[in-house]
Amino acid sequence: MSRHFGSLSRAGDLVRRSEYFIPTAKEDFHEAAIPSHQLLLRAGYMRKSSNGMFMLLPLAIRVMEKLVRIIDKGMAHAGAQKLSMPFLLSQELWEKTGRWATAGGELMRLHDRHGKGYCLGPTHEEIFTELVAREVSSHKQLPLTLYQIGTKFRDEIRPRFGLLRAREFVMKDAYSFHADTDDAERMYNVMDETYSAIFDEVGCEWVKVEADGGNIGSGKTHEFHILSDVGEDRLLHCPCCGYAANDEQAVGDVSGPVSSKHSTVYLAPVDLKAALANSAAEAGASDVPSGMLRRFCVAMPEGQTVNAQKVANAVGCEFELGEVDVGELPNIDVDVEHLVDQTLAQSGATGAFDDSLVGDFRLAQEGDLCKDCSQDQPLLARRGIEVGQIFRLGTKYSNALGAVFDDAKGRKQPMDMGCYGIGVSRIIAAVVESSHDDCGIVWPSSLAPFNAVVLTTGSQKHLKDASQSIAEALANSGADVVLDDRWKDGFGYKLSEAELVGYPFVVIVGRDMHPDKGSGRVEVRHRQSGDVSVITPEEVVNLLSPKPVSR
């Protein structure tokens, strides 16, 4: 069942195509490898500024404003309050939580003229927590949920796919503060429902999956994905009971017998090789931080793959793990830590691994049996683009930053926190990726920059007058409409551009509009379904006028 938050009626916008900045292009852009990147460039929604950074043009701004309105309605319904935070964040705050040292190369660090350290904010847990620590001191002021929608920056090593993996991006991040775990869990469930309603209103096929918290939080977390074949995330789900998780988190039982034969994979922190390469001491690793001097050997059933994230969680690593050749690390004089996947241990091949840590270290696969259901149901795989995630943070940040309150008995207690993110600019690309055809973008009506474009098949005066009248009537009814007033341009060119841009409706004023009678019919093409109607101008207004959505 669709969930929505309601809408306010308003007069629509009417713009003339001859005056509106839409720099479309006929030719493909060589740097664009996937449809969303290509189409957003060709249709005039954005232009590249530098590697992984883009200028969003008027059409994209209109899409983003519509998306922000949907998110703002959802956040208000959930009781969250909107504010604005700085983009430049203090090194001192990040050091208090330990993330300055563990954030890695994606954190863009800089210093001001006084030598004070800062970073360009990739996420804002520290500064939100510091604000609440300063201003909230009593249980009577809780719960409290604050959010912002603003620019973030991650220095991606290989930015690609346009807005899907950009260095600079727009994100909604919300943070909730609670007096106890039960209330934090309540808000987590509220945000779960709120996100479901937001993505329902966006209008694309999406799924919620269990996920890993990464370096933000180690508690309960779920991701929200728009389904697409180019999605970077592999999602496993059970069609019987509804279980779903990304491949970092997914668990499943191996279908069929497990061989007692095994293979071993050596793992080490991916930053370790770089640290060794940069070390001045070629004969040893004396310049490498001691926390990085670890090696792991994981024994897996033959034919199965190690899940490096599960290994990282088991051994308490804060850094990403990558597969390495043990021979590439000759300068490390530390013991190898042995781990054994539980499926191998259960097969009876445990004799050589008695001192090893046994656990689930296997990458779940399509065809594994669902662990949550009793139907022996194989898991199915799909690909998705992550566009949102909700976290239970617990007291990780409140303890580090002193966000405490006086309870009803006057005792100091740390606040229990939650974090809730949505990739705003990422959604724009994900929607295009999941909804396009050979002609161009197919926007859902909720996000389309304009509801309709009105164009003519010729330049006769009665066609111009009729198109102007229809466009004005549509705008007065609340629709956002483009009047293509480039009278001398060919009809085919204008229609091709309309399909590329992705207006949900194309209104064509042509031969059925009679000059002598002052009346007639127009053709209306629905972009998504391909349906064509020939109706009167009055019926066009009735068809395309925005319909109020009840809460």
XYZ file of C-alpha atoms in Angstrom:
551
model
C 0.000 0.000 0.000
C 1.384 3.425 -0.937
C 2.180 5.818 1.873
C 2.171 9.602 1.409
C 2.247 12.690 3.608
C -0.234 14.889 1.722
C 0.446 18.007 -0.332
C -0.453 21.674 -0.505
C -2.208 23.149 -3.555
C -0.398 25.935 -5.400
C -0.301 27.671 -8.763
C 2.025 25.965 -11.197
C 5.044 27.401 -12.975
C 4.915 28.346 -16.653
C 8.203 28.855 -18.488
C 9.000 29.516 -22.129
C 11.446 27.083 -23.664
C 13.143 29.837 -25.647
C 14.095 31.566 -22.375
C 14.862 28.538 -20.188
C 18.416 27.213 -19.835
C 18.386 23.577 -21.019
C 21.670 22.868 -22.841
C 20.760 19.563 -24.475
C 23.227 17.605 -26.615
C 22.707 15.191 -29.521
C 26.007 13.376 -29.117
C 27.010 11.078 -26.267
C 29.518 12.215 -23.649
C 32.574 9.961 -23.759
C 33.101 10.026 -19.964
C 29.597 8.720 -19.201
C 29.601 4.923 -18.798
C 26.044 4.302 -17.579
C 22.633 5.546 -18.803
C 21.860 7.912 -15.898
C 25.178 9.723 -16.265
C 24.759 9.971 -20.038
C 21.140 11.105 -19.963
C 21.551 13.708 -17.227
C 24.351 15.259 -19.296
C 22.638 15.031 -22.691
C 19.266 16.272 -21.383
C 20.854 19.359 -19.844
C 20.424 18.534 -16.151
C 24.093 18.877 -15.217
C 27.611 19.519 -16.437
C 30.943 18.281 -15.135
C 32.953 20.770 -13.082
C 35.934 18.583 -12.228
C 36.548 14.916 -11.487
C 33.578 13.667 -9.450
C 32.025 17.140 -9.130
C 29.077 18.515 -11.083
C 27.173 21.724 -11.715
C 23.447 21.101 -11.309
C 21.485 23.103 -13.871
C 17.916 24.493 -13.618
C 16.143 21.233 -14.538
C 18.103 19.291 -11.896
C 17.427 21.969 -9.305
C 13.689 21.624 -9.945
C 13.922 17.842 -9.521
C 15.918 18.262 -6.322
C 13.466 20.826 -4.930
C 10.592 18.405 -5.474
C 12.534 15.627 -3.810
C 13.447 17.881 -0.880
C 9.769 18.765 -0.426
C 8.907 15.069 -0.186
C 11.700 14.514 2.358
C 10.767 17.605 4.381
C 7.148 16.424 4.617
C 8.331 13.032 5.809
C 10.697 14.486 8.394
C 8.001 16.822 9.717
C 5.614 13.869 9.984
C 8.284 12.024 12.006
C 8.705 15.010 14.355
C 12.160 16.064 13.114
C 13.223 19.716 13.053
C 15.300 21.186 10.218
C 18.437 23.260 10.671
C 21.644 24.095 8.822
C 25.151 22.977 9.763
C 28.555 24.119 8.460
C 30.282 22.170 5.711
C 33.707 22.675 7.314
C 34.085 20.514 10.446
C 36.623 20.736 13.273
C 39.477 18.241 13.559
C 39.172 18.535 17.343
C 35.629 17.109 17.333
C 36.578 14.240 15.052
C 39.552 13.393 17.254
C 37.247 13.060 20.254
C 35.347 10.236 18.554
C 38.503 8.688 17.076
C 37.289 9.047 13.511
C 39.982 11.542 12.509
C 42.531 8.715 12.712
C 40.354 5.952 11.238
C 38.421 7.766 8.493
C 41.023 7.010 5.816
C 41.775 8.796 2.577
C 38.160 9.705 1.767
C 38.257 12.398 4.460
C 39.370 15.685 2.863
C 41.552 17.410 5.486
C 42.776 20.996 5.438
C 44.100 23.778 7.677
C 43.153 27.427 7.975
C 45.653 30.295 8.102
C 46.063 29.758 11.845
C 46.988 26.092 11.424
C 43.702 24.790 12.836
C 42.637 21.462 11.311
C 39.334 20.874 9.556
C 37.686 18.409 7.226
C 35.011 18.758 4.564
C 32.076 16.988 6.157
C 31.265 13.534 4.772
C 28.816 13.040 7.653
C 27.847 15.155 10.675
C 27.480 12.964 13.782
C 30.084 14.913 15.758
C 28.761 18.417 15.285
C 25.097 17.482 15.847
C 26.069 15.651 19.026
C 28.173 18.567 20.235
C 25.265 20.982 19.688
C 22.878 18.825 21.695
C 25.517 18.238 24.405
C 25.757 22.012 24.881
C 22.050 22.794 24.798
C 20.197 19.787 26.270
C 20.696 18.783 29.888
C 17.414 17.299 31.138
C 15.286 14.276 30.301
C 12.413 16.741 29.902
C 14.070 18.033 26.710
C 14.176 14.570 25.161
C 13.476 13.033 22.720
C 14.859 15.403 20.100
C 15.365 14.804 16.378
C 17.253 17.284 14.185
C 18.132 17.135 10.510
C 19.676 19.042 7.645
C 19.836 18.785 3.863
C 23.166 19.966 2.553
C 26.414 19.348 0.727
C 28.775 16.572 1.741
C 32.218 15.649 0.423
C 34.111 12.372 0.199
C 37.443 12.237 -1.600
C 36.568 9.104 -3.568
C 39.648 7.403 -4.967
C 37.776 6.621 -8.203
C 34.682 8.803 -8.596
C 32.519 7.408 -11.368
C 29.009 6.975 -12.690
C 28.128 10.663 -12.379
C 25.984 11.451 -9.345
C 26.000 7.825 -8.187
C 29.588 8.025 -6.924
C 30.524 11.685 -6.838
C 32.998 13.391 -4.540
C 30.581 16.212 -3.725
C 26.927 15.344 -3.144
C 23.738 16.462 -1.417
C 22.483 14.447 1.526
C 19.764 14.537 4.160
C 21.087 13.461 7.538
C 19.012 13.326 10.700
C 20.083 12.542 14.262
C 17.831 11.605 17.168
C 18.603 11.819 20.892
C 16.785 9.774 23.532
C 16.641 9.143 27.245
C 16.520 5.354 26.886
C 16.899 2.461 24.471
C 13.164 1.843 24.157
C 12.529 5.368 22.911
C 15.483 5.146 20.508
C 13.996 1.930 19.123
C 10.616 3.650 18.762
C 12.170 6.427 16.664
C 14.073 3.879 14.571
C 10.741 2.275 13.696
C 9.176 5.684 12.998
C 12.009 6.497 10.594
C 11.674 3.069 9.001
C 8.032 3.842 8.209
C 8.898 7.403 7.175
C 11.552 6.248 4.715
C 9.131 3.712 3.283
C 6.596 6.485 2.692
C 9.253 8.754 1.145
C 10.395 6.123 -1.345
C 6.801 5.152 -2.117
C 6.127 8.777 -3.017
C 9.290 9.009 -5.119
C 7.686 6.350 -7.267
C 10.412 3.810 -8.110
C 10.785 0.156 -7.197
C 12.783 -0.060 -3.977
C 13.671 -2.540 -1.244
C 14.811 -2.384 2.393
C 17.651 -4.694 3.459
C 19.663 -5.525 6.552
C 23.095 -3.928 6.396
C 26.428 -3.308 8.114
C 26.983 -0.041 9.977
C 30.523 0.573 8.718
C 32.468 3.234 10.606
C 29.334 5.208 11.536
C 27.745 2.821 13.994
C 27.861 -0.802 15.038
C 24.214 -1.182 16.049
C 21.053 -2.090 14.158
C 20.919 -0.712 10.628
C 18.947 -1.055 7.394
C 19.610 0.233 3.887
C 17.087 1.375 1.296
C 17.879 0.596 -2.348
C 16.353 1.597 -5.653
C 16.535 -1.534 -7.775
C 18.674 -1.310 -10.893
C 20.844 -3.661 -12.901
C 23.802 -1.269 -12.627
C 23.579 -1.074 -8.839
C 26.901 -1.602 -7.094
C 25.271 -3.535 -4.250
C 24.208 -7.162 -4.553
C 21.071 -7.852 -2.523
C 19.859 -11.278 -1.434
C 16.226 -11.807 -0.550
C 13.799 -14.576 0.237
C 10.549 -14.400 -1.757
C 8.838 -16.577 0.856
C 9.391 -14.776 4.184
C 10.663 -11.380 2.997
C 14.185 -11.620 4.458
C 16.549 -9.263 2.613
C 20.142 -8.148 3.199
C 23.067 -6.761 1.254
C 25.901 -9.181 0.548
C 28.085 -7.752 3.341
C 25.447 -8.744 5.888
C 23.518 -11.601 4.282
C 23.548 -15.058 5.816
C 22.361 -18.281 4.291
C 22.815 -22.027 4.568
C 24.855 -23.702 1.860
C 22.580 -25.703 -0.386
C 23.780 -29.298 -0.554
C 26.725 -31.045 1.127
C 29.795 -29.058 2.177
C 33.174 -30.430 1.191
C 35.694 -30.934 3.987
C 38.345 -29.703 1.560
C 39.284 -26.133 2.199
C 41.214 -23.189 0.813
C 42.934 -20.424 2.782
C 42.872 -16.710 2.100
C 45.312 -14.274 3.683
C 43.910 -10.877 4.616
C 45.566 -7.682 5.792
C 44.524 -4.038 6.137
C 44.506 -2.525 2.659
C 46.339 0.549 3.973
C 49.160 -1.662 5.235
C 50.886 -2.149 1.896
C 50.762 1.596 1.246
C 52.164 2.270 4.707
C 54.996 -0.183 4.108
C 55.730 1.392 0.733
C 55.949 4.816 2.357
C 58.083 3.568 5.241
C 61.662 4.786 5.264
C 62.731 1.591 7.036
C 62.882 -0.899 4.180
C 64.056 -3.699 6.462
C 61.058 -3.531 8.766
C 57.721 -1.971 9.534
C 58.848 0.287 12.355
C 57.120 3.314 10.849
C 53.778 1.568 10.468
C 51.163 2.132 13.225
C 51.013 -0.910 15.470
C 47.244 -1.207 15.020
C 47.819 -2.009 11.349
C 50.358 -4.776 11.991
C 47.915 -7.666 11.731
C 47.564 -10.592 9.352
C 44.694 -13.019 9.081
C 44.324 -16.436 7.534
C 40.741 -17.506 6.837
C 39.940 -21.153 6.044
C 36.896 -21.557 3.805
C 35.101 -24.519 2.241
C 36.442 -25.113 -1.239
C 34.580 -23.027 -3.814
C 33.298 -20.440 -1.305
C 34.319 -16.771 -0.985
C 35.496 -14.872 2.078
C 33.285 -11.996 3.238
C 35.936 -9.463 4.274
C 33.394 -7.285 6.103
C 32.344 -10.173 8.355
C 36.015 -10.820 9.126
C 36.505 -7.134 9.935
C 33.550 -7.169 12.325
C 34.784 -10.346 14.037
C 38.339 -9.127 14.669
C 37.389 -5.577 15.647
C 39.041 -3.800 12.724
C 38.008 -0.261 11.949
C 39.578 -0.381 8.503
C 38.588 -2.082 5.302
C 40.094 -5.456 4.557
C 41.397 -6.644 1.219
C 42.780 -9.917 -0.089
C 46.566 -9.946 -0.383
C 49.328 -12.347 -1.279
C 51.159 -13.222 1.927
C 54.405 -13.067 -0.026
C 53.838 -9.362 -0.635
C 54.215 -8.603 3.064
C 57.731 -9.797 3.947
C 58.485 -7.073 6.474
C 55.773 -7.929 8.996
C 57.008 -9.903 11.946
C 53.693 -10.746 13.625
C 51.758 -13.943 14.176
C 49.033 -14.837 11.734
C 45.543 -14.884 13.286
C 43.538 -17.906 12.109
C 39.807 -17.935 11.427
C 37.595 -20.789 10.196
C 34.227 -20.471 8.546
C 31.513 -22.252 10.505
C 30.352 -24.289 7.503
C 33.842 -25.792 7.245
C 33.953 -26.444 10.984
C 30.571 -28.180 10.820
C 31.786 -30.429 7.996
C 34.188 -32.173 10.378
C 37.387 -30.597 9.063
C 38.230 -28.960 12.379
C 41.266 -30.932 13.413
C 43.804 -28.494 12.062
C 41.933 -25.456 13.351
C 41.384 -26.150 17.036
C 42.834 -22.793 18.087
C 41.059 -20.771 15.427
C 38.157 -18.367 15.727
C 35.083 -20.050 14.242
C 32.316 -17.906 12.761
C 30.302 -16.931 9.717
C 32.940 -15.523 7.360
C 31.428 -16.717 4.080
C 29.955 -14.487 1.384
C 26.353 -15.639 1.003
C 25.358 -16.570 -2.536
C 22.232 -16.722 -4.631
C 20.813 -20.213 -4.142
C 21.774 -20.433 -0.452
C 18.836 -21.504 1.695
C 17.088 -18.820 3.738
C 17.942 -19.076 7.434
C 14.800 -17.202 8.531
C 12.261 -19.475 6.911
C 11.347 -23.105 7.233
C 10.465 -23.584 3.561
C 13.966 -24.505 2.279
C 13.593 -21.444 0.091
C 16.640 -20.468 -2.012
C 17.733 -16.850 -1.761
C 17.401 -14.739 -4.906
C 19.818 -11.978 -5.936
C 19.120 -8.520 -7.320
C 21.233 -5.410 -7.692
C 20.394 -2.105 -6.064
C 21.592 1.458 -5.660
C 21.767 2.455 -2.007
C 19.889 5.721 -1.477
C 19.193 5.686 2.258
C 20.271 4.109 5.539
C 19.071 4.236 9.128
C 21.269 3.404 12.137
C 20.976 2.744 15.838
C 24.079 4.479 17.225
C 23.604 3.758 20.919
C 25.907 5.882 23.098
C 29.021 5.765 20.879
C 28.981 9.496 20.120
C 27.237 10.761 23.235
C 29.883 9.139 25.451
C 32.728 10.551 23.366
C 31.305 14.084 23.190
C 29.646 14.408 26.588
C 26.011 14.391 25.436
C 24.535 13.539 28.840
C 21.317 14.477 30.610
C 19.897 14.413 34.113
C 17.314 11.653 34.471
C 14.222 11.878 36.698
C 16.383 11.049 39.739
C 19.071 13.607 38.887
C 21.621 11.049 37.647
C 23.798 11.768 34.632
C 23.059 9.452 31.706
C 24.419 9.341 28.135
C 21.869 9.939 25.401
C 20.916 7.030 23.176
C 21.203 8.109 19.540
C 20.023 7.247 16.052
C 21.189 8.419 12.628
C 19.150 8.520 9.409
C 20.593 9.411 5.998
C 19.209 9.869 2.482
C 21.379 10.524 -0.584
C 19.394 13.318 -2.225
C 21.487 13.888 -5.354
C 22.108 10.144 -5.568
C 18.354 9.489 -5.756
C 18.136 11.675 -8.863
C 20.641 9.461 -10.696
C 19.165 6.238 -9.281
C 15.673 7.149 -10.477
C 16.983 7.870 -13.982
C 18.950 4.624 -13.924
C 15.834 2.645 -13.070
C 13.441 4.594 -15.302
C 14.595 5.414 -18.826
C 14.274 4.109 -22.373
C 16.046 4.503 -25.709
C 14.578 7.995 -26.161
C 15.550 9.457 -22.798
C 14.492 9.851 -19.177
C 11.095 8.620 -17.936
C 10.495 10.603 -14.753
C 7.891 9.580 -12.195
C 5.406 12.432 -11.898
C 6.531 13.130 -8.324
C 10.021 14.233 -9.418
C 9.642 15.469 -13.004
C 10.947 19.038 -13.346
C 7.726 19.950 -15.184
C 4.482 18.022 -15.493
C 4.069 18.720 -19.194
C 5.439 20.439 -22.257
C 3.138 22.068 -24.809
C 4.435 22.199 -28.374
C 3.075 22.821 -31.839
C 3.495 21.042 -35.154
C 3.806 24.331 -37.003
C 4.129 28.101 -36.624
C 0.620 29.232 -37.629
C -0.906 31.906 -35.432
C -3.874 29.809 -34.312
C -1.502 27.051 -33.145
C 0.606 29.549 -31.202
C -2.486 31.079 -29.588
C -3.955 27.707 -28.672
C -0.692 26.416 -27.163
C -0.316 29.611 -25.123
C -3.888 29.302 -23.840
C -3.493 25.631 -22.913
C -0.156 26.245 -21.137
C -1.627 29.120 -19.116
C -4.690 27.070 -18.146
C -2.480 24.190 -17.017
C -0.320 26.490 -14.890
C -3.389 28.111 -13.337
C -4.642 24.640 -12.404
C -1.399 23.939 -10.495
C 0.663 22.090 -13.116
C 4.275 23.011 -13.862
C 4.469 23.417 -17.631
C 6.913 24.338 -20.390
C 5.618 26.178 -23.450
C 7.926 25.311 -26.335
C 7.754 28.635 -28.149
C 10.584 27.945 -30.579
C 8.123 28.341 -33.431
C 10.672 28.050 -36.231
C 12.195 24.797 -34.991
C 10.976 21.538 -36.487
C 8.345 19.459 -34.736
C 10.518 16.319 -34.781
C 13.395 18.112 -33.086
C 11.154 19.495 -30.332
C 9.464 16.134 -29.749
C 12.822 14.337 -29.511
C 14.021 16.854 -26.935
C 10.805 16.461 -24.926
C 11.336 12.696 -24.778
C 15.006 13.132 -23.832
C 14.187 15.539 -20.982
C 11.445 13.220 -19.765
C 8.325 15.355 -19.280
C 5.546 13.003 -18.101
C 3.109 14.457 -20.668
C 3.636 15.977 -24.113
C 0.731 18.091 -25.380
C 0.831 18.480 -29.172
C -1.194 21.263 -30.779
C -1.562 20.452 -34.475
C -3.911 19.758 -37.338
C -6.937 18.980 -35.169
C -6.963 22.549 -33.813
C -9.295 24.432 -36.158
C -8.419 28.089 -36.928
C -11.886 29.111 -38.097
C -13.922 27.543 -35.271
C -11.563 28.567 -32.452
C -11.827 25.070 -31.067
C -10.563 21.582 -31.721
C -8.595 18.754 -30.214
C -4.994 18.181 -29.206
C -2.870 15.093 -28.850
C -1.582 14.114 -25.385
C 1.232 11.560 -25.088
C 1.926 9.905 -21.762
C 5.686 9.351 -21.550
C 5.639 6.384 -19.172
C 2.912 4.246 -20.729
C 3.139 5.455 -24.318
C -0.638 6.006 -24.364
C -1.933 8.653 -26.770
C -5.197 10.568 -26.293
C -6.878 13.058 -28.625
C -8.984 15.344 -26.451
C -10.233 18.921 -26.108
C -8.125 21.610 -24.392
C -10.576 21.589 -21.473
C -10.069 17.850 -21.073
C -6.292 18.375 -21.130
C -6.562 20.614 -18.078
C -8.764 18.117 -16.271
C -6.361 15.283 -17.112
C -3.130 17.014 -16.111
C -4.224 19.135 -13.148
C -2.459 17.912 -9.977
C -4.750 15.824 -7.815
C -4.571 16.402 -4.036
C -3.097 13.499 -2.064
C -4.783 12.837 1.262
C -2.662 11.975 4.303
